[in-house]
Coordinates of N, CA, C and O in Angstrom, one line a residue:
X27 N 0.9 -1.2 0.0 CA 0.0 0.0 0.0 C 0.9 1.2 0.0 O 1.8 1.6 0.8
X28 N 0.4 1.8 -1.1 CA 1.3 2.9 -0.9 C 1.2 4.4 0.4 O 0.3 4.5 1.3
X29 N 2.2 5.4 0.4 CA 1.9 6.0 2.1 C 1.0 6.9 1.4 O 0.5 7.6 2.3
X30 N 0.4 7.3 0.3 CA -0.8 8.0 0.8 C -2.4 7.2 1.3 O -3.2 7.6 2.1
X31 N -2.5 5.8 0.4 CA -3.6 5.1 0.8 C -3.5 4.8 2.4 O -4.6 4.5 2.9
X32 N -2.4 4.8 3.1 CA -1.9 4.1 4.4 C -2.4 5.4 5.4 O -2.6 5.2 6.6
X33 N -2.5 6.5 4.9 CA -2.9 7.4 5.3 C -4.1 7.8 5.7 O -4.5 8.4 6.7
X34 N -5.0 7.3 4.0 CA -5.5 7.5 4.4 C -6.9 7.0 5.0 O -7.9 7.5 5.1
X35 N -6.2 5.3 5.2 CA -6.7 4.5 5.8 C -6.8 4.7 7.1 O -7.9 4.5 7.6
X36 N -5.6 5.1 7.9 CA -5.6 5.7 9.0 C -6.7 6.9 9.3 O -7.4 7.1 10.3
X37 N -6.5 7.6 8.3 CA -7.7 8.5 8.8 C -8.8 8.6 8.5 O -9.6 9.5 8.9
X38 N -9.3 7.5 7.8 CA -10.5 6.6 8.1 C -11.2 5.8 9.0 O -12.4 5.5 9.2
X39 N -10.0 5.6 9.7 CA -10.0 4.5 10.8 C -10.3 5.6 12.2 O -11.1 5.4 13.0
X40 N -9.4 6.7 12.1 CA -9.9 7.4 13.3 C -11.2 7.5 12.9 O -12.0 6.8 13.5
X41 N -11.9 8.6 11.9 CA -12.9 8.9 11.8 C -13.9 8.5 12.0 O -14.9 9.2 12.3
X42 N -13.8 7.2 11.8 CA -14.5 6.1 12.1 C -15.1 6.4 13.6 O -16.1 6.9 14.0
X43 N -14.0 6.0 14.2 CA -13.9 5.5 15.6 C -14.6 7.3 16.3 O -15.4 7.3 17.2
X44 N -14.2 8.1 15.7 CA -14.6 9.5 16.4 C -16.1 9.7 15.8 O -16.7 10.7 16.1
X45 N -16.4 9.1 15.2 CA -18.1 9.1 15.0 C -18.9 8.3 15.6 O -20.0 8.6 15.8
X46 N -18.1 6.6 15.9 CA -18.4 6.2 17.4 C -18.8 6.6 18.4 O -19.7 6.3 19.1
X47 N -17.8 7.5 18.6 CA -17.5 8.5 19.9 C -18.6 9.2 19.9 O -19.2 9.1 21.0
X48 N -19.1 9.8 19.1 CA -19.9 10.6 19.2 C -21.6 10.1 19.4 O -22.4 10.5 20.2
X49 N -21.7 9.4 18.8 CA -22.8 7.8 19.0 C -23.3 7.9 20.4 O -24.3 8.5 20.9
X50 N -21.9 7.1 21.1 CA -21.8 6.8 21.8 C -22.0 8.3 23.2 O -22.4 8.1 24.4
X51 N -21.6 9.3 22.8 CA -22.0 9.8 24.0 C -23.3 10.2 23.9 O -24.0 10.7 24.8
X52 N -23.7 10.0 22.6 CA -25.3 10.5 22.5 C -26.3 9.1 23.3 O -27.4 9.2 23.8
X53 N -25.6 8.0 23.2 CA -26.4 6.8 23.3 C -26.1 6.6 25.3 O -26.9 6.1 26.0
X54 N -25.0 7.1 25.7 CA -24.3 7.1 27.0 C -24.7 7.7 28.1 O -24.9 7.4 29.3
X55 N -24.8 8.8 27.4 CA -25.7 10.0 28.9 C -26.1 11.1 28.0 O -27.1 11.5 28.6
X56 N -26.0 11.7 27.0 CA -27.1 12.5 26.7 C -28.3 12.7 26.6 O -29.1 13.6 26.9
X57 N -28.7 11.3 25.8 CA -30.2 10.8 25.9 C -30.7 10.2 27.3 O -32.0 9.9 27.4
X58 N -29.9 9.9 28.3 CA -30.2 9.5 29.4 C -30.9 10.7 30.2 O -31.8 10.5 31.0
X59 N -30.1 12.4 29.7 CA -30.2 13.3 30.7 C -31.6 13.9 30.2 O -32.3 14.6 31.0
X60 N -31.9 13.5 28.7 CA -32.6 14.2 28.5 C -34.5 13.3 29.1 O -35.7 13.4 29.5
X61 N -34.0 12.8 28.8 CA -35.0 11.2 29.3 C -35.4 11.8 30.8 O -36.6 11.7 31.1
X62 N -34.4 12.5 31.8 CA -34.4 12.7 32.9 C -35.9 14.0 32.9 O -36.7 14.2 33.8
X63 N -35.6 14.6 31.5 CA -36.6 15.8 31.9 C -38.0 15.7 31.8 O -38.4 14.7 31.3
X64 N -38.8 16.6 32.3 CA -40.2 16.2 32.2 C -40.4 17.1 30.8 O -40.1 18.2 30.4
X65 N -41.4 15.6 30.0 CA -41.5 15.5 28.4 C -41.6 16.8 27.5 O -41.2 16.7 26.4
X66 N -41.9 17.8 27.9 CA -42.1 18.9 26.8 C -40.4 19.8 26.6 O -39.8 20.3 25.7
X67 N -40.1 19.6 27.9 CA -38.2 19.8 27.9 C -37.4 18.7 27.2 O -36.5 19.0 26.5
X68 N -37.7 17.6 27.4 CA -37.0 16.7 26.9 C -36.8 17.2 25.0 O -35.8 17.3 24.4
X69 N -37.9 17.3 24.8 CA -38.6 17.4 23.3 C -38.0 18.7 22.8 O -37.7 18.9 21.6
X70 N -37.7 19.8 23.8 CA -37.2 21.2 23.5 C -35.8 21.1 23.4 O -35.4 21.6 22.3
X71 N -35.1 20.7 24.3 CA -33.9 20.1 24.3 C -33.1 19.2 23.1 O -32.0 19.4 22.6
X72 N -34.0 18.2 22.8 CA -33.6 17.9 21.9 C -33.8 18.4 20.2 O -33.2 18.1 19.1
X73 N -34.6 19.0 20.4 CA -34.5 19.7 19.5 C -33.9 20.8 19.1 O -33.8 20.9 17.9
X74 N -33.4 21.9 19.8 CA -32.6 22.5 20.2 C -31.5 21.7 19.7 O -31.3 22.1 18.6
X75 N -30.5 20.5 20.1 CA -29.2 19.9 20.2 C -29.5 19.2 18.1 O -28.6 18.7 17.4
X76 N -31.0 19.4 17.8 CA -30.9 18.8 16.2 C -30.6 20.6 15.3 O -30.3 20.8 14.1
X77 N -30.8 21.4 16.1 CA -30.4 22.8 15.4 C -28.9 22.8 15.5 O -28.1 22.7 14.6
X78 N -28.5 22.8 16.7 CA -27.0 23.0 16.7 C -26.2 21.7 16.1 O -25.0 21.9 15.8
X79 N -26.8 20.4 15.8 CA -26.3 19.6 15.2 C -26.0 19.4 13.5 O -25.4 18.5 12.8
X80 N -26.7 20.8 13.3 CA -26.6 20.7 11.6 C -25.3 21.7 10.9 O -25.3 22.5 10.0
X81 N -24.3 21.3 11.8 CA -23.1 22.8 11.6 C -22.2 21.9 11.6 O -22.1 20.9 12.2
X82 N -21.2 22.8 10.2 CA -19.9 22.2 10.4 C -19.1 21.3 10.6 O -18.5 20.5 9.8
X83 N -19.0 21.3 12.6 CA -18.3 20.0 13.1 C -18.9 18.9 13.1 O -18.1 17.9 13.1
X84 N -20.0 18.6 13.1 CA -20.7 17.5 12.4 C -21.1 17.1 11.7 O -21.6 16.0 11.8
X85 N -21.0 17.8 10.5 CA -21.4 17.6 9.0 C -20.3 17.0 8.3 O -20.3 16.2 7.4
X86 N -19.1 17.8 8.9 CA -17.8 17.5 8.1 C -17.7 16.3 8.7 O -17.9 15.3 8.0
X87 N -17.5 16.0 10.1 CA -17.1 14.9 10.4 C -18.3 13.6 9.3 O -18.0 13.1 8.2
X88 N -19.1 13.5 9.6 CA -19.9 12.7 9.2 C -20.0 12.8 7.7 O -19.9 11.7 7.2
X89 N -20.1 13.9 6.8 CA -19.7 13.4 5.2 C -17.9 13.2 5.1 O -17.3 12.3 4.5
X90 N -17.4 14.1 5.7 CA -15.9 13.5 5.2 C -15.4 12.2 6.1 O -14.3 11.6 5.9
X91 N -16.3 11.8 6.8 CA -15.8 10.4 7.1 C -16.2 9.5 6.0 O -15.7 8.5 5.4
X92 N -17.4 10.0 5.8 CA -17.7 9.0 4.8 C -17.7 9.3 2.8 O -18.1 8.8 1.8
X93 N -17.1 10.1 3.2 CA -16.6 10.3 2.1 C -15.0 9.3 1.7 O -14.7 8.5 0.8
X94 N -14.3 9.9 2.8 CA -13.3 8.7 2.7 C -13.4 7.1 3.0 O -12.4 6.4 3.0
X95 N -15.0 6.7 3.5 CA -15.0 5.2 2.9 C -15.1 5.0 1.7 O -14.8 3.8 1.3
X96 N -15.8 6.1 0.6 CA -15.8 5.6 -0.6 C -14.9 5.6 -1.2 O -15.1 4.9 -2.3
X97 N -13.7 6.0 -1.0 CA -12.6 6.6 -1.5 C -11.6 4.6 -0.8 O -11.1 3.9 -1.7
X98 N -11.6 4.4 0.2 CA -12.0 3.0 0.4 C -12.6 1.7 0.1 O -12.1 0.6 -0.2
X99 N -13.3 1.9 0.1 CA -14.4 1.2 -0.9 C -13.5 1.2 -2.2 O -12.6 0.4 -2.4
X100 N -13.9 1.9 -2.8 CA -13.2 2.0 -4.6 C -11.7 1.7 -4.0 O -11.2 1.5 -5.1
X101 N -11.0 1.6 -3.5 CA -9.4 1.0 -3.3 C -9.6 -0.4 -3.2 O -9.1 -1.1 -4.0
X102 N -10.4 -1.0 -1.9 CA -10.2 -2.3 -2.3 C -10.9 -3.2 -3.0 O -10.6 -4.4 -2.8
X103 N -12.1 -2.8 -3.9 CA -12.6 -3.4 -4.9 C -11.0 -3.5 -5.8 O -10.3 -4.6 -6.0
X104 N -10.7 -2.2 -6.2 CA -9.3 -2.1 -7.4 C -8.0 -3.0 -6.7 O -7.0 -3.3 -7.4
X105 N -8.0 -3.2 -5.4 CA -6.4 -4.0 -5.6 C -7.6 -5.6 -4.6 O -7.2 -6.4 -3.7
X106 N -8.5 -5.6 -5.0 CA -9.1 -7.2 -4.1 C -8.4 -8.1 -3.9 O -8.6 -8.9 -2.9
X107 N -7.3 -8.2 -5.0 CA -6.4 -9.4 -4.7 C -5.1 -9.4 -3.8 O -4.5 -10.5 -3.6
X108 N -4.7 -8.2 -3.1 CA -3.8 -7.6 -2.1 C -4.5 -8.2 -1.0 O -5.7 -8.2 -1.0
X109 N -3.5 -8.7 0.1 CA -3.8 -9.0 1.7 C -5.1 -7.6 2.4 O -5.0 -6.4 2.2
X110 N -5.7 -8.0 2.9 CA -6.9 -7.0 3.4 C -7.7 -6.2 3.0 O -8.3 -5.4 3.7
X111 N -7.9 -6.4 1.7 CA -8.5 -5.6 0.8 C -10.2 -5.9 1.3 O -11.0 -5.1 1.7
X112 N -10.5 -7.4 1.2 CA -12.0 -7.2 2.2 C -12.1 -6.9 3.6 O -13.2 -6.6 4.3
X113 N -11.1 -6.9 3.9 CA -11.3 -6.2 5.8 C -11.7 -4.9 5.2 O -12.8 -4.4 5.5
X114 N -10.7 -4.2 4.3 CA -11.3 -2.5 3.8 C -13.0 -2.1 3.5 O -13.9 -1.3 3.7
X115 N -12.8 -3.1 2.8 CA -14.7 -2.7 2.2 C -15.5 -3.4 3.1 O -16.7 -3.4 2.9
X116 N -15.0 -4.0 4.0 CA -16.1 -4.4 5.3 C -16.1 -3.3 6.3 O -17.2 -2.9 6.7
X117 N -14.8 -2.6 6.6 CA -15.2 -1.7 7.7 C -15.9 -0.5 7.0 O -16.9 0.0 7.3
X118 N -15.0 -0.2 6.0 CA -15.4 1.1 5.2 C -17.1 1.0 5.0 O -17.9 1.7 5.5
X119 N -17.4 0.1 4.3 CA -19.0 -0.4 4.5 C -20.0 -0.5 5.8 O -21.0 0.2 6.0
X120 N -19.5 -1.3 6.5 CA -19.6 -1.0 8.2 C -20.1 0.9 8.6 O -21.1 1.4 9.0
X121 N -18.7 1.5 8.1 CA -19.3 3.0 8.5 C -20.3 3.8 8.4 O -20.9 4.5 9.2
X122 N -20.4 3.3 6.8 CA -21.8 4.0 6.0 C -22.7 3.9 6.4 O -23.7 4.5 6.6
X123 N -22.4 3.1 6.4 CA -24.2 2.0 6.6 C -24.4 2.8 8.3 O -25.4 3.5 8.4
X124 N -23.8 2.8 9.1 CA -23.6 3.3 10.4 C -23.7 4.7 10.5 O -24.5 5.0 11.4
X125 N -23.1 5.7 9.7 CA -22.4 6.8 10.0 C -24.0 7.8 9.0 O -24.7 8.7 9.5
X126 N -24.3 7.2 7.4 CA -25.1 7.9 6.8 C -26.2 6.9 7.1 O -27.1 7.3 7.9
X127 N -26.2 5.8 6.4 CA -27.4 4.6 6.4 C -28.1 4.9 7.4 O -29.0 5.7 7.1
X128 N -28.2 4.6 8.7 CA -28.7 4.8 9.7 C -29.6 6.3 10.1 O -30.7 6.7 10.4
X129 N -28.1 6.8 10.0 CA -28.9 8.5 10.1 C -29.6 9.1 9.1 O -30.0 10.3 9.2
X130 N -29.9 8.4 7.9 CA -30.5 9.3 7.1 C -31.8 8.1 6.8 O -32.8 8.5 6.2
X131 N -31.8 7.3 7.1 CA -32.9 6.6 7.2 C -34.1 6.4 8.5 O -35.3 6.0 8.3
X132 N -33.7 6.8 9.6 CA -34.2 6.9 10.9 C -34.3 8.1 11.7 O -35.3 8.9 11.8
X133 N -32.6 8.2 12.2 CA -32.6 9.0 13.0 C -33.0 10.9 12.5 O -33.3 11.7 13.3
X134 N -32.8 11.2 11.0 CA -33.4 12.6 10.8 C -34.7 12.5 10.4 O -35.5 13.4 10.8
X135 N -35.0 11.3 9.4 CA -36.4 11.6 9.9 C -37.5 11.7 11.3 O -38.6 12.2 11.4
X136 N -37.0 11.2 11.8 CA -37.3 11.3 13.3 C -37.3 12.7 14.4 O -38.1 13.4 15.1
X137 N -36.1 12.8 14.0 CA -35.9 14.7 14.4 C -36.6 15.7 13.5 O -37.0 16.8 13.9
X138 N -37.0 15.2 12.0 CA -38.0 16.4 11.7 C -39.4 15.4 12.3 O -39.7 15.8 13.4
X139 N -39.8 14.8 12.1 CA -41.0 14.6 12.9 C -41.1 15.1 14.1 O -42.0 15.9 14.1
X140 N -40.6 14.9 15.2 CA -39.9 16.2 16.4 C -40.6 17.1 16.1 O -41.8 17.4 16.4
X141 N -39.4 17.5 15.2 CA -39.4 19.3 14.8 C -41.2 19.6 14.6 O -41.9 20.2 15.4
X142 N -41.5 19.1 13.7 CA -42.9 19.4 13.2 C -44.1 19.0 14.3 O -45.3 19.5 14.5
X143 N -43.5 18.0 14.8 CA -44.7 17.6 16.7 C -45.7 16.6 15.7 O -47.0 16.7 15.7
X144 N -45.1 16.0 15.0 CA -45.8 14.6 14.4 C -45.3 13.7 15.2 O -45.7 12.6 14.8
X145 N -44.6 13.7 16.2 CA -44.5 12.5 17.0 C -44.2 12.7 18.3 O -43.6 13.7 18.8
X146 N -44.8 11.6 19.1 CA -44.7 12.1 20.6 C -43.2 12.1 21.3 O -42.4 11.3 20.7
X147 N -42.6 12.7 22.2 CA -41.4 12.2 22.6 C -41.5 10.9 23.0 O -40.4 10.4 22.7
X148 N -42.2 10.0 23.5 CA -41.7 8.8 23.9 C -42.0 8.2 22.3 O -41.1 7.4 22.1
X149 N -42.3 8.3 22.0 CA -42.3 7.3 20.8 C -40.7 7.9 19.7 O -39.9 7.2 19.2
X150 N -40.7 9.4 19.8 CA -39.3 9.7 19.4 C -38.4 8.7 20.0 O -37.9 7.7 19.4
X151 N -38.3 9.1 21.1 CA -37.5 7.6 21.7 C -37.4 6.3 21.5 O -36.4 5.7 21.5
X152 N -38.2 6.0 21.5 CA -38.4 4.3 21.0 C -37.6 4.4 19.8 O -36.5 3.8 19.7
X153 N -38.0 5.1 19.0 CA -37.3 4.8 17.3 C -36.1 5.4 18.0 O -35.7 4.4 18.7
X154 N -35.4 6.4 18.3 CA -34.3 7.2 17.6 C -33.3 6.7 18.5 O -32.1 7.1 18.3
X155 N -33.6 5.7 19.9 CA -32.9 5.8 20.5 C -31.8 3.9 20.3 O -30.6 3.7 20.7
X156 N -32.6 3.2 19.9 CA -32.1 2.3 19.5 C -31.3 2.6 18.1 O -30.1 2.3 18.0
X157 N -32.0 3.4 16.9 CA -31.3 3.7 15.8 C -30.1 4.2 16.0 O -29.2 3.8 15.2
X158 N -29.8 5.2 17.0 CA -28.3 5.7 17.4 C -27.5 4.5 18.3 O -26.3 4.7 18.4
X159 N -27.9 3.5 19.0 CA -27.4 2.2 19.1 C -26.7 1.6 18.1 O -25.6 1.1 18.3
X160 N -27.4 1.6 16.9 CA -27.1 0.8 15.9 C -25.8 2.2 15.4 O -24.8 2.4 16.1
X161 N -26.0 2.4 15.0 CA -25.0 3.7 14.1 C -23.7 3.5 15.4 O -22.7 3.0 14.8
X162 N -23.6 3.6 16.5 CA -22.3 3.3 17.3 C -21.8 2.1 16.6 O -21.1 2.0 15.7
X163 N -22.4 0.9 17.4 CA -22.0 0.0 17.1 C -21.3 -0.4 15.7 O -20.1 -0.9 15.7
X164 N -22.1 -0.1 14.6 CA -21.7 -0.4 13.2 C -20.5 0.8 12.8 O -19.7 0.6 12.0
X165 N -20.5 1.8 13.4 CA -19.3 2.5 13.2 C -18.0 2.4 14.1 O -16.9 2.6 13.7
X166 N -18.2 2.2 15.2 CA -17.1 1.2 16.2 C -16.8 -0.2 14.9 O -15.8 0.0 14.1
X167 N -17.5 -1.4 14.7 CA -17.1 -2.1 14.3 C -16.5 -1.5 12.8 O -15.3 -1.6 12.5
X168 N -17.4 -1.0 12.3 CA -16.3 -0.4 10.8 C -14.8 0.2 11.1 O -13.9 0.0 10.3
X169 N -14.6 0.9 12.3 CA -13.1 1.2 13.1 C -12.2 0.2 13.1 O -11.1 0.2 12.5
X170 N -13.0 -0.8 14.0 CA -12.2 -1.9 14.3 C -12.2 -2.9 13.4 O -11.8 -4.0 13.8
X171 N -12.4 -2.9 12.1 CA -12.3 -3.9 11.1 C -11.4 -3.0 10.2 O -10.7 -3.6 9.4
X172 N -11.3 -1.7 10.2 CA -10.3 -1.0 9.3 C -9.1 -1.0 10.2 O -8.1 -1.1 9.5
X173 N -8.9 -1.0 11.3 CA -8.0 -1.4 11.8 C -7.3 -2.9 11.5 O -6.0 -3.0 11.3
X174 N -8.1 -3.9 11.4 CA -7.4 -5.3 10.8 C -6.9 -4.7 9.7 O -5.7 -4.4 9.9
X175 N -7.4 -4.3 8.5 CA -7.7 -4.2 7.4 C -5.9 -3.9 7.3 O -5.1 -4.7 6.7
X176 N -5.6 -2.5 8.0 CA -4.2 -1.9 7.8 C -3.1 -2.4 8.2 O -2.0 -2.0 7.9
X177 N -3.5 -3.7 9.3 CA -2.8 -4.8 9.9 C -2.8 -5.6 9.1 O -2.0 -6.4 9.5
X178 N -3.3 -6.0 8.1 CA -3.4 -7.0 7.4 C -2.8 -6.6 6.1 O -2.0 -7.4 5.6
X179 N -3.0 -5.6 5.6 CA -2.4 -4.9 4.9 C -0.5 -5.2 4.3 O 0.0 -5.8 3.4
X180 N 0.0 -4.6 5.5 CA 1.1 -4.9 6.0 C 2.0 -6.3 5.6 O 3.1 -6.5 6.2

């Protein structure tokens, strides 16, 4: 592999993992805190955190993460026959499916339902709060299989 693909497998790999991160503190104690409030705060709050959520630092993180699984993706289809090349399009796939798949299938339509008061908060929760389960997990595991991937690589 040459050192820019190595690169920027690595920084796929963090991104990965730092979109985990982010999952995960939503799945950890933010939605716990908000859970804590009584329902019409809960609902305010969170909605509030889907306005400040549509900026910059999470936009970039989340398309340019996954931007560079495609950019993965299309590498190890082209060298498939190199050591790790399916670890690559498993994690890199792993992400998507995690990182956009998820959120763009669940979790925003759910926040504009919110937004618009087409749905109750507990039932917001029911959907949105398992869906952000799923998106950790599948983006942790996409981390940790791009991780083999660049070990295997090697």
């Amino acid at each position: 592999m040459s050192r820019t693909w190595e690169v920027l497998t690595a920084a796929t790999t963090v991104g990965s993992g730092l979109l985990a991160g982010v999952f995960f503190a939503f799945s950890a104690f933010v939605m716990s805190g908000l859970r804590r409030l009584p329902e019409p705060g809960g609902a305010a709050a969170m909605r509030s955190l889907n306005v400040t959520a549509v900026r910059p630092p999470l936009m970039i993180a989340l398309f340019g993460v996954s931007a560079l699984c495609v950019a993965i993706v299309v590498r190890a289809l082209t060298t498939w026959s190199q050591p790790g090349a399916a670890w690559l399009l498993a994690g890199a796939a792993l992400t998507i499916v995690g990182a956009l798949g998820v959120t763009s299938a669940i979790n925003v339509p759910l926040n504009d339902r919110l937004e618009s008061g087409a749905v109750t908060w507990s039932r917001f929760l029911a959907g949105w709060e398992p869906a952000n389960h799923a998106r950790t997990v599948l983006c942790l595991a996409g981390c940790a299989v791009l991780l083999v991937a660049a070990v295997r690589r090697h």
